[in-house]
Amino acid sequence: MTVLDDATRQSWQRFFAQDGRFDVHYDAERFRRIASRNLRDAVLLIVSVVVVLALVLLWGRLGPIVLGLLLFVVGGILAIVLLRRRLSLLRPAGGEPGLLLGVSNSGLHTPLVPLIDWSSVRAVFAVDESTRLAQKRGQRNVAGTAEVWAAGNGKATRQLWFLLEDAPALRSQVVDQRWAKGFETFTNVNGPAFAQYILDLDTVLSFDDTRKITAAVLVQAQARGIHAVESLGASDFAEYASLLSGVTVDGVVPPKPADVPGNPFRH
C-alpha cells in the first residue's frame, strides 16, 4: 500500500503552505533497548567463541579444533554485524535519541547537520521491505531464523535513503565529528562524492510517525523536481546513484532539478 495517496499529498501540501515544519523524534526506550541488546549480544558472542576455541585447543583433537575455528569465524562475523548495526543506529542520532528528522520548506533538519538545504538533495527513496522480510521470517529454515534474529536486534524494514551532494562539505559541517561517517560517501566521477544518508524508521518510530515522515519528505522533494519515489529495496537506489554519479558506461546522468525558491505550496 502506497504511503502517498492523493488525500495524504493534499494534506501535507496544505501543511507546508503555512510554512510548517514537521519533526519526528526517536522512541528513546526502543533506541536504548536495541543499542544495549546489540552491544550485549556482540560481547556474549565474542566471549563464547573465545572460550569454546580455547577449550578445543586444550583438548588437542583435530576435528573439534576445526569446528572450533569455524565457530570462532562465524561468531566473529555475527558480532561485527551487531556492532555495525549499533553504529548505524547511533550515527544518525548523534549518539543520543532526540530528533530523528525534521522537514520544512527550508530543507531537512538533522541531529548531525542542523539544516540540509533542498538544493543539496538529489534523490529520495522511501524503502519498504516489510512484506518481503515478513515472508522471509515466516520460513522455517536457517534464513527465516536468521531474519527473526535480525529483527530482534533492530533490523529495519522501512527506511529513508537520501542521496545528497558534496559529502566532504556535509561532513565538515557535522556538529560532532565523531558521527561524521553518518554521511557515507558514494563515488561521483564528475565532482565531489555524493553523500548517502540512511535513516531506519520502524525500529525507532511508531507506525504512524513512520508513515507521516515518509509522506512529508516525498511531498517536499517531489514539489522541487527531486527524484523521490517509494521503493521496495536497495536496487532502485543503486541504479539511480550509479547513473547520477556517472559510474555507468552508457547511462544518461539525470539533470539537477531547477532551484525552487520560496514556498512552492503557496498559491
Coordinates of C-alpha atoms in Angstrom, one line a residue:
M1 CA 0.0 0.0 0.0
T2 CA 1.4 3.4 -1.0
V3 CA 2.2 5.9 1.7
L4 CA 1.4 8.9 -0.5
D5 CA -2.1 8.8 -1.9
D6 CA -3.9 11.9 -3.2
A7 CA -5.6 12.8 0.1
T8 CA -2.3 12.5 2.1
R9 CA -0.4 14.6 -0.5
Q10 CA -3.0 17.4 -0.4
S11 CA -3.0 17.3 3.4
W12 CA 0.8 17.8 3.5
Q13 CA 0.7 20.5 0.8
R14 CA -1.7 22.5 3.0
F15 CA 0.5 22.0 6.0
F16 CA 3.6 23.2 4.2
A17 CA 1.7 26.1 2.5
Q18 CA 1.6 27.6 6.1
D19 CA 5.4 27.2 6.4
G20 CA 5.0 24.4 8.8
R21 CA 7.8 22.2 10.0
F22 CA 7.2 18.5 10.8
D23 CA 9.6 16.7 13.2
V24 CA 9.8 13.1 14.4
H25 CA 11.8 12.1 17.4
Y26 CA 13.3 8.8 18.4
D27 CA 11.4 6.5 20.7
A28 CA 14.1 6.7 23.4
E29 CA 13.1 3.4 25.0
R30 CA 13.3 1.5 21.7
F31 CA 16.5 3.2 20.8
R32 CA 18.3 2.3 24.0
R33 CA 16.9 -1.2 24.1
I34 CA 18.2 -2.0 20.6
A35 CA 21.6 -0.4 21.2
S36 CA 22.1 -2.2 24.5
R37 CA 20.9 -5.5 23.1
N38 CA 23.3 -5.3 20.1
L39 CA 26.3 -4.5 22.4
R40 CA 25.3 -7.2 24.9
D41 CA 24.9 -9.9 22.3
A42 CA 28.1 -8.9 20.5
V43 CA 30.1 -9.2 23.7
L44 CA 28.5 -12.5 24.6
L45 CA 29.2 -13.9 21.2
I46 CA 32.9 -12.9 21.3
V47 CA 33.3 -14.3 24.9
S48 CA 31.5 -17.6 24.0
V49 CA 33.5 -18.3 20.8
V50 CA 36.8 -17.5 22.5
V51 CA 36.0 -19.8 25.4
V52 CA 35.0 -22.6 23.1
L53 CA 38.1 -22.2 20.9
A54 CA 40.3 -22.2 24.0
L55 CA 38.7 -25.4 25.2
V56 CA 39.1 -27.3 21.9
L57 CA 42.7 -26.2 21.6
L58 CA 43.4 -27.6 25.0
W59 CA 41.6 -30.8 24.0
G60 CA 44.0 -31.1 21.1
R61 CA 42.0 -33.2 18.7
L62 CA 41.9 -32.1 15.1
G63 CA 38.1 -32.5 14.4
P64 CA 37.0 -30.3 17.4
I65 CA 39.7 -27.8 16.6
V66 CA 38.5 -27.3 13.1
L67 CA 34.9 -27.0 14.3
G68 CA 36.0 -24.6 17.0
L69 CA 37.8 -22.4 14.4
L70 CA 34.7 -22.4 12.2
L71 CA 32.6 -21.4 15.2
F72 CA 35.1 -18.6 16.0
V73 CA 34.9 -17.2 12.5
V74 CA 31.0 -17.3 12.4
G75 CA 30.7 -15.8 15.8
G76 CA 33.1 -13.1 15.0
I77 CA 31.2 -12.2 11.8
L78 CA 27.9 -12.1 13.7
A79 CA 29.5 -9.9 16.4
I80 CA 30.7 -7.5 13.8
V81 CA 27.2 -7.4 12.2
L82 CA 25.7 -6.5 15.6
L83 CA 28.3 -3.8 16.3
R84 CA 27.8 -2.3 12.8
R85 CA 24.0 -2.2 13.3
R86 CA 24.5 -0.5 16.6
L87 CA 26.7 2.2 14.9
S88 CA 24.1 2.6 12.1
L89 CA 21.6 3.4 14.9
L90 CA 23.9 5.7 16.8
R91 CA 25.3 7.8 13.9
P92 CA 22.2 9.5 12.5
A93 CA 21.2 10.2 16.1
G94 CA 24.5 11.8 17.0
G95 CA 24.8 9.2 19.7
E96 CA 21.7 10.1 21.7
P97 CA 17.9 9.7 20.9
G98 CA 16.4 13.0 20.2
L99 CA 15.3 14.5 16.8
L100 CA 15.4 11.9 14.0
L101 CA 14.4 14.2 11.2
G102 CA 12.6 17.4 10.6
V103 CA 11.1 18.5 7.3
S104 CA 10.3 22.1 6.3
N105 CA 10.3 24.4 3.2
S106 CA 13.9 25.2 4.1
G107 CA 15.2 21.7 4.0
L108 CA 16.0 18.7 6.1
H109 CA 16.7 19.2 9.8
T110 CA 19.0 16.5 11.3
P111 CA 21.0 15.9 14.5
L112 CA 24.2 15.9 12.6
V113 CA 23.8 19.0 10.4
P114 CA 21.1 21.4 11.6
L115 CA 19.9 22.2 8.0
I116 CA 20.5 20.4 4.7
D117 CA 19.1 22.7 2.0
W118 CA 16.7 21.1 -0.5
S119 CA 19.1 22.2 -3.3
S120 CA 21.6 19.7 -1.9
V121 CA 19.2 16.8 -2.2
R122 CA 19.4 14.8 -5.4
A123 CA 17.3 11.8 -4.7
V124 CA 15.0 10.3 -2.0
F125 CA 14.0 6.6 -1.7
A126 CA 11.3 5.6 0.7
V127 CA 12.2 1.9 1.1
D128 CA 9.6 -0.5 2.3
E129 CA 10.8 -4.1 2.6
S130 CA 8.2 -5.1 5.2
T131 CA 6.3 -7.6 3.1
R132 CA 9.4 -9.4 1.7
L133 CA 11.0 -9.6 5.1
A134 CA 7.8 -10.8 6.8
Q135 CA 7.6 -13.6 4.3
K136 CA 11.2 -14.5 4.8
R137 CA 10.7 -14.5 8.6
G138 CA 7.8 -16.9 8.2
Q139 CA 10.0 -19.6 6.6
R140 CA 11.0 -22.5 8.8
N141 CA 14.7 -22.7 7.7
V142 CA 18.0 -21.1 8.6
A143 CA 17.3 -17.9 6.5
G144 CA 14.0 -17.4 8.3
T145 CA 15.6 -17.9 11.8
A146 CA 18.4 -15.5 10.9
E147 CA 15.8 -12.9 9.8
V148 CA 13.8 -13.3 13.0
W149 CA 17.1 -12.8 15.0
A150 CA 18.0 -9.7 12.9
A151 CA 14.5 -8.2 13.5
G152 CA 15.0 -8.7 17.3
N153 CA 18.3 -6.8 17.0
G154 CA 16.8 -3.8 15.3
K155 CA 16.9 -4.5 11.5
A156 CA 14.6 -2.0 9.9
T157 CA 12.0 -2.9 7.2
R158 CA 11.2 0.8 6.4
Q159 CA 13.9 3.4 5.7
L160 CA 14.5 6.7 4.1
W161 CA 17.5 6.8 1.8
F162 CA 18.9 10.2 0.7
L163 CA 21.4 11.0 -2.0
L164 CA 23.0 14.3 -1.1
E165 CA 25.6 16.5 -2.9
D166 CA 29.1 17.0 -1.7
A167 CA 29.8 14.5 1.0
P168 CA 33.1 16.2 2.2
A169 CA 31.3 19.5 2.7
L170 CA 28.5 17.9 4.6
R171 CA 30.9 16.0 6.8
S172 CA 32.8 19.2 7.6
Q173 CA 29.5 20.7 8.9
V174 CA 28.7 17.9 11.3
V175 CA 28.3 19.3 14.8
D176 CA 30.1 16.4 16.5
Q177 CA 32.8 15.0 14.2
R178 CA 32.6 11.6 15.9
W179 CA 29.5 11.0 13.9
A180 CA 30.6 12.4 10.5
K181 CA 30.5 9.0 8.9
G182 CA 26.7 9.1 9.2
F183 CA 27.1 10.6 5.7
E184 CA 28.5 7.7 3.8
T185 CA 30.3 8.6 0.5
F186 CA 29.1 7.4 -2.9
T187 CA 31.5 7.8 -5.9
N188 CA 31.0 10.7 -8.2
V189 CA 33.3 10.8 -11.3
N190 CA 32.1 14.3 -12.2
G191 CA 32.7 16.1 -8.9
P192 CA 32.8 15.7 -5.1
A193 CA 31.5 12.4 -3.8
F194 CA 27.8 12.2 -3.1
A195 CA 26.6 11.6 0.5
Q196 CA 24.4 8.6 1.2
Y197 CA 22.3 9.2 4.3
I198 CA 20.1 6.3 5.5
L199 CA 17.5 6.5 8.3
D200 CA 16.0 3.5 9.9
L201 CA 12.4 4.3 10.7
D202 CA 10.2 1.5 12.0
T203 CA 12.8 0.3 14.6
V204 CA 12.8 3.6 16.4
L205 CA 9.4 5.2 15.4
S206 CA 5.8 4.3 15.7
F207 CA 4.0 3.1 12.6
D208 CA 2.1 6.4 12.4
D209 CA 5.3 8.6 12.6
T210 CA 7.0 6.3 10.1
R211 CA 4.2 6.9 7.5
K212 CA 4.0 10.7 8.3
I213 CA 7.7 11.5 7.9
T214 CA 7.9 9.4 4.8
A215 CA 5.0 11.2 3.2
A216 CA 6.2 14.6 4.3
V217 CA 9.7 14.1 2.7
L218 CA 8.2 12.7 -0.5
V219 CA 5.8 15.7 -0.9
Q220 CA 8.6 18.2 -0.3
A221 CA 11.1 16.6 -2.6
Q222 CA 8.6 15.9 -5.5
A223 CA 7.5 19.6 -5.3
R224 CA 11.0 20.6 -6.2
G225 CA 11.5 18.1 -9.0
I226 CA 13.8 15.9 -7.0
H227 CA 13.8 12.2 -7.8
A228 CA 11.7 10.9 -4.9
V229 CA 10.0 7.5 -5.1
E230 CA 8.6 4.7 -2.9
S231 CA 10.8 1.7 -3.4
L232 CA 10.9 -2.0 -2.5
G233 CA 14.6 -2.1 -1.9
A234 CA 18.2 -1.0 -2.4
S235 CA 18.4 -1.9 -6.1
D236 CA 16.4 1.2 -7.2
F237 CA 18.8 3.4 -5.2
A238 CA 21.9 1.7 -6.5
E239 CA 20.7 2.0 -10.1
Y240 CA 19.9 5.7 -9.8
A241 CA 23.0 6.5 -7.8
S242 CA 25.2 4.9 -10.5
L243 CA 23.5 7.0 -13.2
L244 CA 23.8 10.2 -11.2
S245 CA 27.5 9.6 -10.3
G246 CA 28.5 8.8 -13.9
V247 CA 29.7 5.3 -12.9
T248 CA 27.6 3.6 -15.6
V249 CA 29.2 3.4 -19.1
D250 CA 26.2 4.4 -21.3
G251 CA 23.8 5.8 -18.7
V252 CA 22.5 9.3 -19.1
V253 CA 23.2 11.4 -16.0
P254 CA 19.9 12.8 -14.6
P255 CA 19.9 16.7 -14.6
K256 CA 20.0 18.7 -11.4
P257 CA 16.5 20.0 -10.6
A258 CA 15.9 23.7 -11.0
D259 CA 16.1 25.5 -7.7
V260 CA 12.6 26.3 -6.3
P261 CA 12.9 29.4 -4.1
G262 CA 10.4 30.4 -1.5
N263 CA 7.3 28.3 -0.7
P264 CA 6.2 26.1 -3.6
F265 CA 3.0 25.1 -1.8
R266 CA 1.6 28.6 -1.5
H267 CA -0.7 29.6 -4.4

